[in-house]
Each structure stands twice: as structure tokens, then as C-alpha cells.
XYZ file of C-alpha atoms in Angstrom:
277
model
C -22.814 -33.444 -54.043
C -24.852 -32.082 -51.042
C -23.312 -34.779 -48.734
C -19.940 -33.949 -49.932
C -20.561 -30.215 -49.254
C -21.800 -31.095 -45.722
C -18.808 -33.102 -45.072
C -16.533 -30.445 -46.038
C -18.456 -27.948 -43.813
C -18.141 -30.254 -40.799
C -14.403 -30.967 -41.360
C -13.836 -27.181 -41.324
C -15.564 -26.807 -38.078
C -13.158 -29.546 -36.629
C -10.193 -27.613 -38.248
C -11.220 -24.289 -36.616
C -11.916 -22.583 -39.884
C -15.684 -22.517 -39.645
C -17.858 -21.464 -36.492
C -21.007 -23.685 -35.835
C -24.108 -21.464 -35.330
C -26.711 -23.649 -33.748
C -30.459 -22.922 -33.616
C -33.249 -24.484 -31.782
C -33.502 -27.415 -34.172
C -30.399 -28.674 -32.747
C -31.752 -28.647 -29.235
C -34.664 -30.597 -30.339
C -32.253 -33.594 -31.170
C -32.001 -34.134 -27.417
C -35.558 -33.514 -26.696
C -35.654 -29.618 -25.783
C -38.110 -27.188 -27.052
C -37.673 -26.820 -30.712
C -38.615 -23.383 -31.784
C -39.778 -20.075 -30.645
C -43.288 -20.960 -31.655
C -43.100 -23.966 -29.286
C -41.811 -22.051 -26.522
C -44.553 -19.524 -27.016
C -47.177 -22.247 -26.876
C -45.728 -23.208 -23.331
C -46.240 -19.553 -22.173
C -49.842 -19.430 -23.849
C -50.659 -22.558 -22.213
C -50.309 -20.839 -18.745
C -51.422 -17.134 -19.588
C -53.988 -16.132 -22.159
C -52.439 -13.496 -24.237
C -54.055 -10.982 -26.575
C -54.893 -11.982 -30.228
C -52.023 -9.599 -31.441
C -49.488 -11.587 -29.436
C -50.482 -14.961 -30.253
C -47.838 -17.174 -31.634
C -45.275 -14.446 -31.316
C -42.821 -15.356 -28.539
C -41.296 -12.005 -27.938
C -44.846 -10.304 -27.916
C -46.229 -13.017 -25.574
C -43.503 -12.673 -23.038
C -44.005 -9.094 -23.210
C -47.484 -9.358 -22.191
C -46.754 -11.649 -19.361
C -44.053 -9.399 -18.046
C -46.270 -6.339 -18.295
C -49.145 -8.027 -16.526
C -47.656 -10.433 -14.174
C -43.924 -9.166 -13.684
C -40.664 -10.163 -15.117
C -40.178 -12.932 -12.663
C -43.129 -14.795 -13.905
C -41.686 -14.749 -17.418
C -38.358 -16.017 -16.385
C -39.978 -18.702 -14.219
C -41.856 -20.141 -17.201
C -39.023 -20.108 -19.440
C -36.447 -21.674 -17.118
C -39.194 -24.349 -16.205
C -39.851 -24.809 -19.988
C -36.128 -26.003 -20.314
C -35.822 -27.774 -17.153
C -37.541 -30.953 -18.418
C -34.911 -33.911 -18.796
C -33.483 -34.276 -22.127
C -31.517 -37.096 -23.778
C -28.091 -37.286 -25.490
C -27.638 -34.751 -28.301
C -25.311 -35.980 -31.015
C -24.481 -32.490 -32.264
C -23.698 -31.167 -28.749
C -21.431 -34.415 -28.293
C -19.748 -33.587 -31.566
C -19.040 -30.003 -30.486
C -17.558 -31.074 -27.176
C -15.453 -33.443 -28.977
C -14.025 -31.439 -31.651
C -13.927 -28.117 -29.497
C -13.807 -25.469 -32.167
C -12.152 -22.037 -31.098
C -15.972 -20.698 -30.993
C -19.524 -21.913 -31.216
C -22.660 -19.633 -31.372
C -25.588 -21.163 -29.429
C -28.636 -19.039 -30.498
C -31.237 -20.766 -28.291
C -31.967 -20.711 -24.443
C -31.368 -24.281 -23.646
C -28.497 -25.463 -21.502
C -27.798 -28.768 -23.375
C -24.507 -27.698 -24.826
C -23.215 -26.118 -21.560
C -23.947 -29.530 -19.943
C -22.202 -31.432 -22.779
C -19.206 -29.199 -22.541
C -18.959 -29.350 -18.709
C -18.793 -33.227 -18.973
C -15.382 -32.907 -20.536
C -12.212 -30.449 -20.245
C -12.652 -27.288 -18.265
C -10.326 -25.036 -20.628
C -13.334 -23.237 -22.151
C -15.641 -20.198 -21.038
C -18.857 -18.895 -22.021
C -20.142 -15.283 -22.876
C -24.078 -14.705 -22.759
C -26.359 -11.940 -23.792
C -28.342 -10.553 -20.674
C -31.514 -8.713 -20.235
C -31.140 -5.222 -19.020
C -34.412 -5.357 -17.102
C -33.618 -4.136 -13.813
C -30.094 -3.259 -14.483
C -28.718 0.238 -13.729
C -25.563 -0.057 -15.863
C -25.018 -0.370 -19.631
C -24.467 -4.118 -19.672
C -24.994 -6.314 -22.849
C -23.256 -9.587 -21.714
C -21.633 -11.473 -18.998
C -18.832 -14.000 -19.072
C -18.369 -17.277 -16.989
C -15.606 -19.836 -16.696
C -16.339 -23.441 -17.564
C -17.712 -24.164 -14.170
C -20.109 -21.391 -14.092
C -18.012 -18.927 -12.002
C -18.598 -15.294 -13.196
C -15.803 -13.673 -14.781
C -16.307 -9.867 -14.063
C -13.193 -9.216 -16.236
C -14.702 -10.492 -19.382
C -13.903 -13.330 -21.798
C -10.383 -14.581 -21.345
C -8.771 -14.479 -24.965
C -6.684 -17.414 -23.719
C -9.730 -19.768 -23.590
C -9.132 -22.436 -26.258
C -12.937 -22.602 -26.911
C -15.653 -19.858 -26.351
C -19.407 -20.614 -26.249
C -21.365 -17.577 -27.132
C -25.215 -17.597 -26.300
C -26.390 -14.305 -27.621
C -29.985 -14.628 -26.261
C -28.856 -15.873 -22.949
C -29.240 -19.057 -20.980
C -32.473 -20.444 -19.209
C -30.983 -21.624 -15.966
C -31.469 -20.345 -12.447
C -28.768 -17.520 -11.782
C -28.535 -16.635 -15.487
C -30.188 -14.067 -17.669
C -31.851 -14.211 -21.058
C -33.554 -11.728 -23.612
C -37.037 -12.877 -24.387
C -39.550 -10.055 -24.304
C -39.871 -7.056 -26.765
C -38.538 -4.754 -24.245
C -35.341 -6.982 -23.703
C -34.573 -6.550 -27.511
C -35.488 -2.886 -27.886
C -32.011 -1.459 -26.815
C -30.049 -4.312 -28.220
C -31.503 -3.971 -31.680
C -30.869 -0.196 -31.503
C -27.112 -0.634 -30.881
C -26.489 -3.942 -32.525
C -25.784 -2.337 -35.862
C -22.765 -0.670 -34.368
C -21.880 -3.854 -32.707
C -21.911 -2.667 -29.141
C -23.861 -5.871 -27.894
C -21.362 -8.291 -29.660
C -18.600 -9.250 -27.194
C -15.074 -8.094 -28.380
C -13.775 -11.623 -28.330
C -16.543 -12.770 -30.450
C -15.730 -10.214 -33.102
C -12.040 -11.423 -32.738
C -12.691 -15.084 -33.319
C -15.089 -14.684 -36.244
C -12.430 -12.822 -38.182
C -11.413 -14.973 -41.157
C -13.940 -17.739 -40.447
C -17.210 -18.662 -42.016
C -20.382 -19.983 -40.222
C -22.083 -23.230 -40.392
C -25.764 -22.875 -39.541
C -27.505 -25.806 -38.011
C -31.132 -26.047 -36.788
C -31.878 -22.370 -37.490
C -34.616 -20.687 -39.384
C -34.630 -17.118 -40.470
C -38.236 -16.588 -41.102
C -38.238 -13.848 -38.194
C -36.719 -10.453 -38.524
C -35.069 -10.554 -35.141
C -33.360 -13.980 -35.782
C -32.070 -12.423 -39.166
C -30.788 -9.334 -37.503
C -28.995 -11.241 -34.847
C -27.373 -13.703 -37.319
C -26.523 -10.964 -39.717
C -24.730 -8.767 -36.929
C -22.993 -11.757 -35.446
C -21.544 -12.761 -38.969
C -20.725 -9.351 -39.882
C -17.108 -8.746 -40.969
C -16.514 -12.507 -40.731
C -14.539 -14.456 -43.274
C -17.554 -15.452 -45.354
C -18.206 -18.758 -47.096
C -21.141 -19.519 -44.838
C -23.364 -22.597 -45.126
C -26.611 -23.564 -43.702
C -28.178 -27.020 -43.414
C -32.008 -26.185 -43.990
C -34.630 -28.753 -45.557
C -37.459 -27.925 -47.744
C -38.898 -24.576 -48.675
C -37.497 -21.209 -47.862
C -39.636 -18.241 -47.115
C -39.090 -15.310 -49.275
C -37.535 -13.406 -46.552
C -35.052 -16.349 -45.953
C -34.139 -16.539 -49.570
C -33.247 -12.863 -49.546
C -31.322 -13.044 -46.453
C -29.239 -16.128 -47.661
C -28.324 -13.966 -50.703
C -27.561 -10.928 -48.706
C -24.919 -12.299 -46.484
C -23.850 -15.088 -48.918
C -25.083 -18.336 -47.335
C -25.012 -21.487 -49.344
C -27.800 -23.783 -48.573
C -27.667 -27.579 -48.124
C -30.956 -28.980 -48.494
C -30.869 -31.835 -46.212
C -32.496 -32.591 -42.619
C -30.361 -32.375 -39.398
C -30.574 -36.149 -39.405
C -28.209 -36.083 -42.408
C -25.768 -34.279 -40.276
C -26.055 -36.923 -37.564
C -25.329 -39.438 -39.999
C -22.582 -37.848 -41.590
C -20.830 -37.386 -38.111
C -21.233 -41.073 -37.665
C -19.575 -41.807 -40.903
C -16.899 -39.485 -39.783
C -16.334 -41.460 -36.568
C -17.466 -38.601 -34.474
C -19.553 -39.334 -31.220
C -23.286 -39.621 -31.573
C -26.170 -40.516 -29.370
């Protein structure tokens, strides 16, 4: 029954009825950093942070930003995601089926690279840090080749990639420190940081959460607000025990869980004849 539910959800993505929402676990399939805790460990290997910040990515990044300047944090994060990675079967699947929208809630550039290897009729909108900004800016848009689009998202793009936390590539921005998120979380309940076209494309659609954990309040807040006023019928592929807060969160926004590992998603895609690494 769980495999049947999974197939139905994957087919719905291909038909444009469901929005894939990708977390760090998907990036890990290609060998990229697999979680906020793992990225925090990369930072802590270079800078000794106070005990209160130990193991907490947002707090550790804030400490480095405060003591060693913003540029130091950015360099660490970009370098952490610059290591070579392999083919990623879920990224390849997304690039093949090209849903109207995909949310990639992690910093890695893997999906961007997979999409750029194919057709160019898509675009990206990403969250940006307001550190050093003098205007009220929440996000920036780019064409498929990386050219900035000052006018914003083009509604005519057949596919939109939304990276709410930003992108760890030179020349791009990302949110990672506590201070990055302060203003965003103040405004996110009234949807100001959510791009208009993201709001348009979620209407009438559910979300399929892959590679996500929701044991952190910040991650729950983002997912809740991105899925707000969507079509409902959300599904999450998440193996094993849930925390109490994850259970409550799933109940709150109506997520039906499929208790399977991501490896089962990859196997199902193979059975469906989709590309796989």
C-alpha cells in the first residue's frame, strides 16, 4: 500500500498536480552535505563556537558572522558545497518531468546544474540575505543561464525553481545565520518573503516532501508558509520515528506520511522508467 501511495504521488508530480519539496536528504543522494547538523559540523571544524551554539547551524553561523565577518561565513558555506558530487536520481527525475514548480529547500547547487544540462525554458527565484542590503529585498530571480532578472519571475516560464534559503554559489546569496532569518520570520506569516509567482503556482496543488526533516522550528515555519493556501493533499516520504513536533506539524498542515527511505523513491522511479543515476 505504501509503494502504491508513493507511485501515485510521483505520478502526480509528473502531471503537474503536486509540487516536489526537496530537503537536504535529496542532496545527499549525490554526495552533497546531508543536513543542517552536517553543515554546522563543517563550520565548527574551522571555528570553535560557544557551547550554546554547538550543533545549531543558524547560531554557529551567527557567531562566525559576528566574530569573523559575514564574508567568512559565506566562504565556509560555499566551500562546503563546492566538493564534486555524483549523479542524483531525484534531480535527474525533476529535470526530466519538469513540473511547473519545485521547491529546493537546501543550499546545494545540484538541481540547478541538472536543469542547466537540459532545456533552458525555466527560471529560478531564490531567497537572499538582507545583510548589507539597503532596500527591502526578499528574493532575486534568474533565467536558466544564471542571468539576473530584475523584473522578477516570468509567469511564462514553464518551470520555476524556488530556493527559499538561497544558493551556495559564488555571486549568489543565502540565509544561514540567525540574523538572516530574523526579518524573514517576522514577515513570513503575512507572506511578504514568498514570491508572488510561488504563491500563484502552489494554488490548487499539494506538496510531496522528499528528504526533509521537520525537527527544527525554522524548517517547520518555512514549510508551513510555503504550503499555505495550497491545494492540500500533502505527502512526505520519511522513514522511521518522528519527533513529537514533527507529528504535530504533520497533523497541523495535513501531511500524510509514507514510512519509506529515499532509496524506495529511487527504486520506484526506476520501475516507472524514469532516469536514475
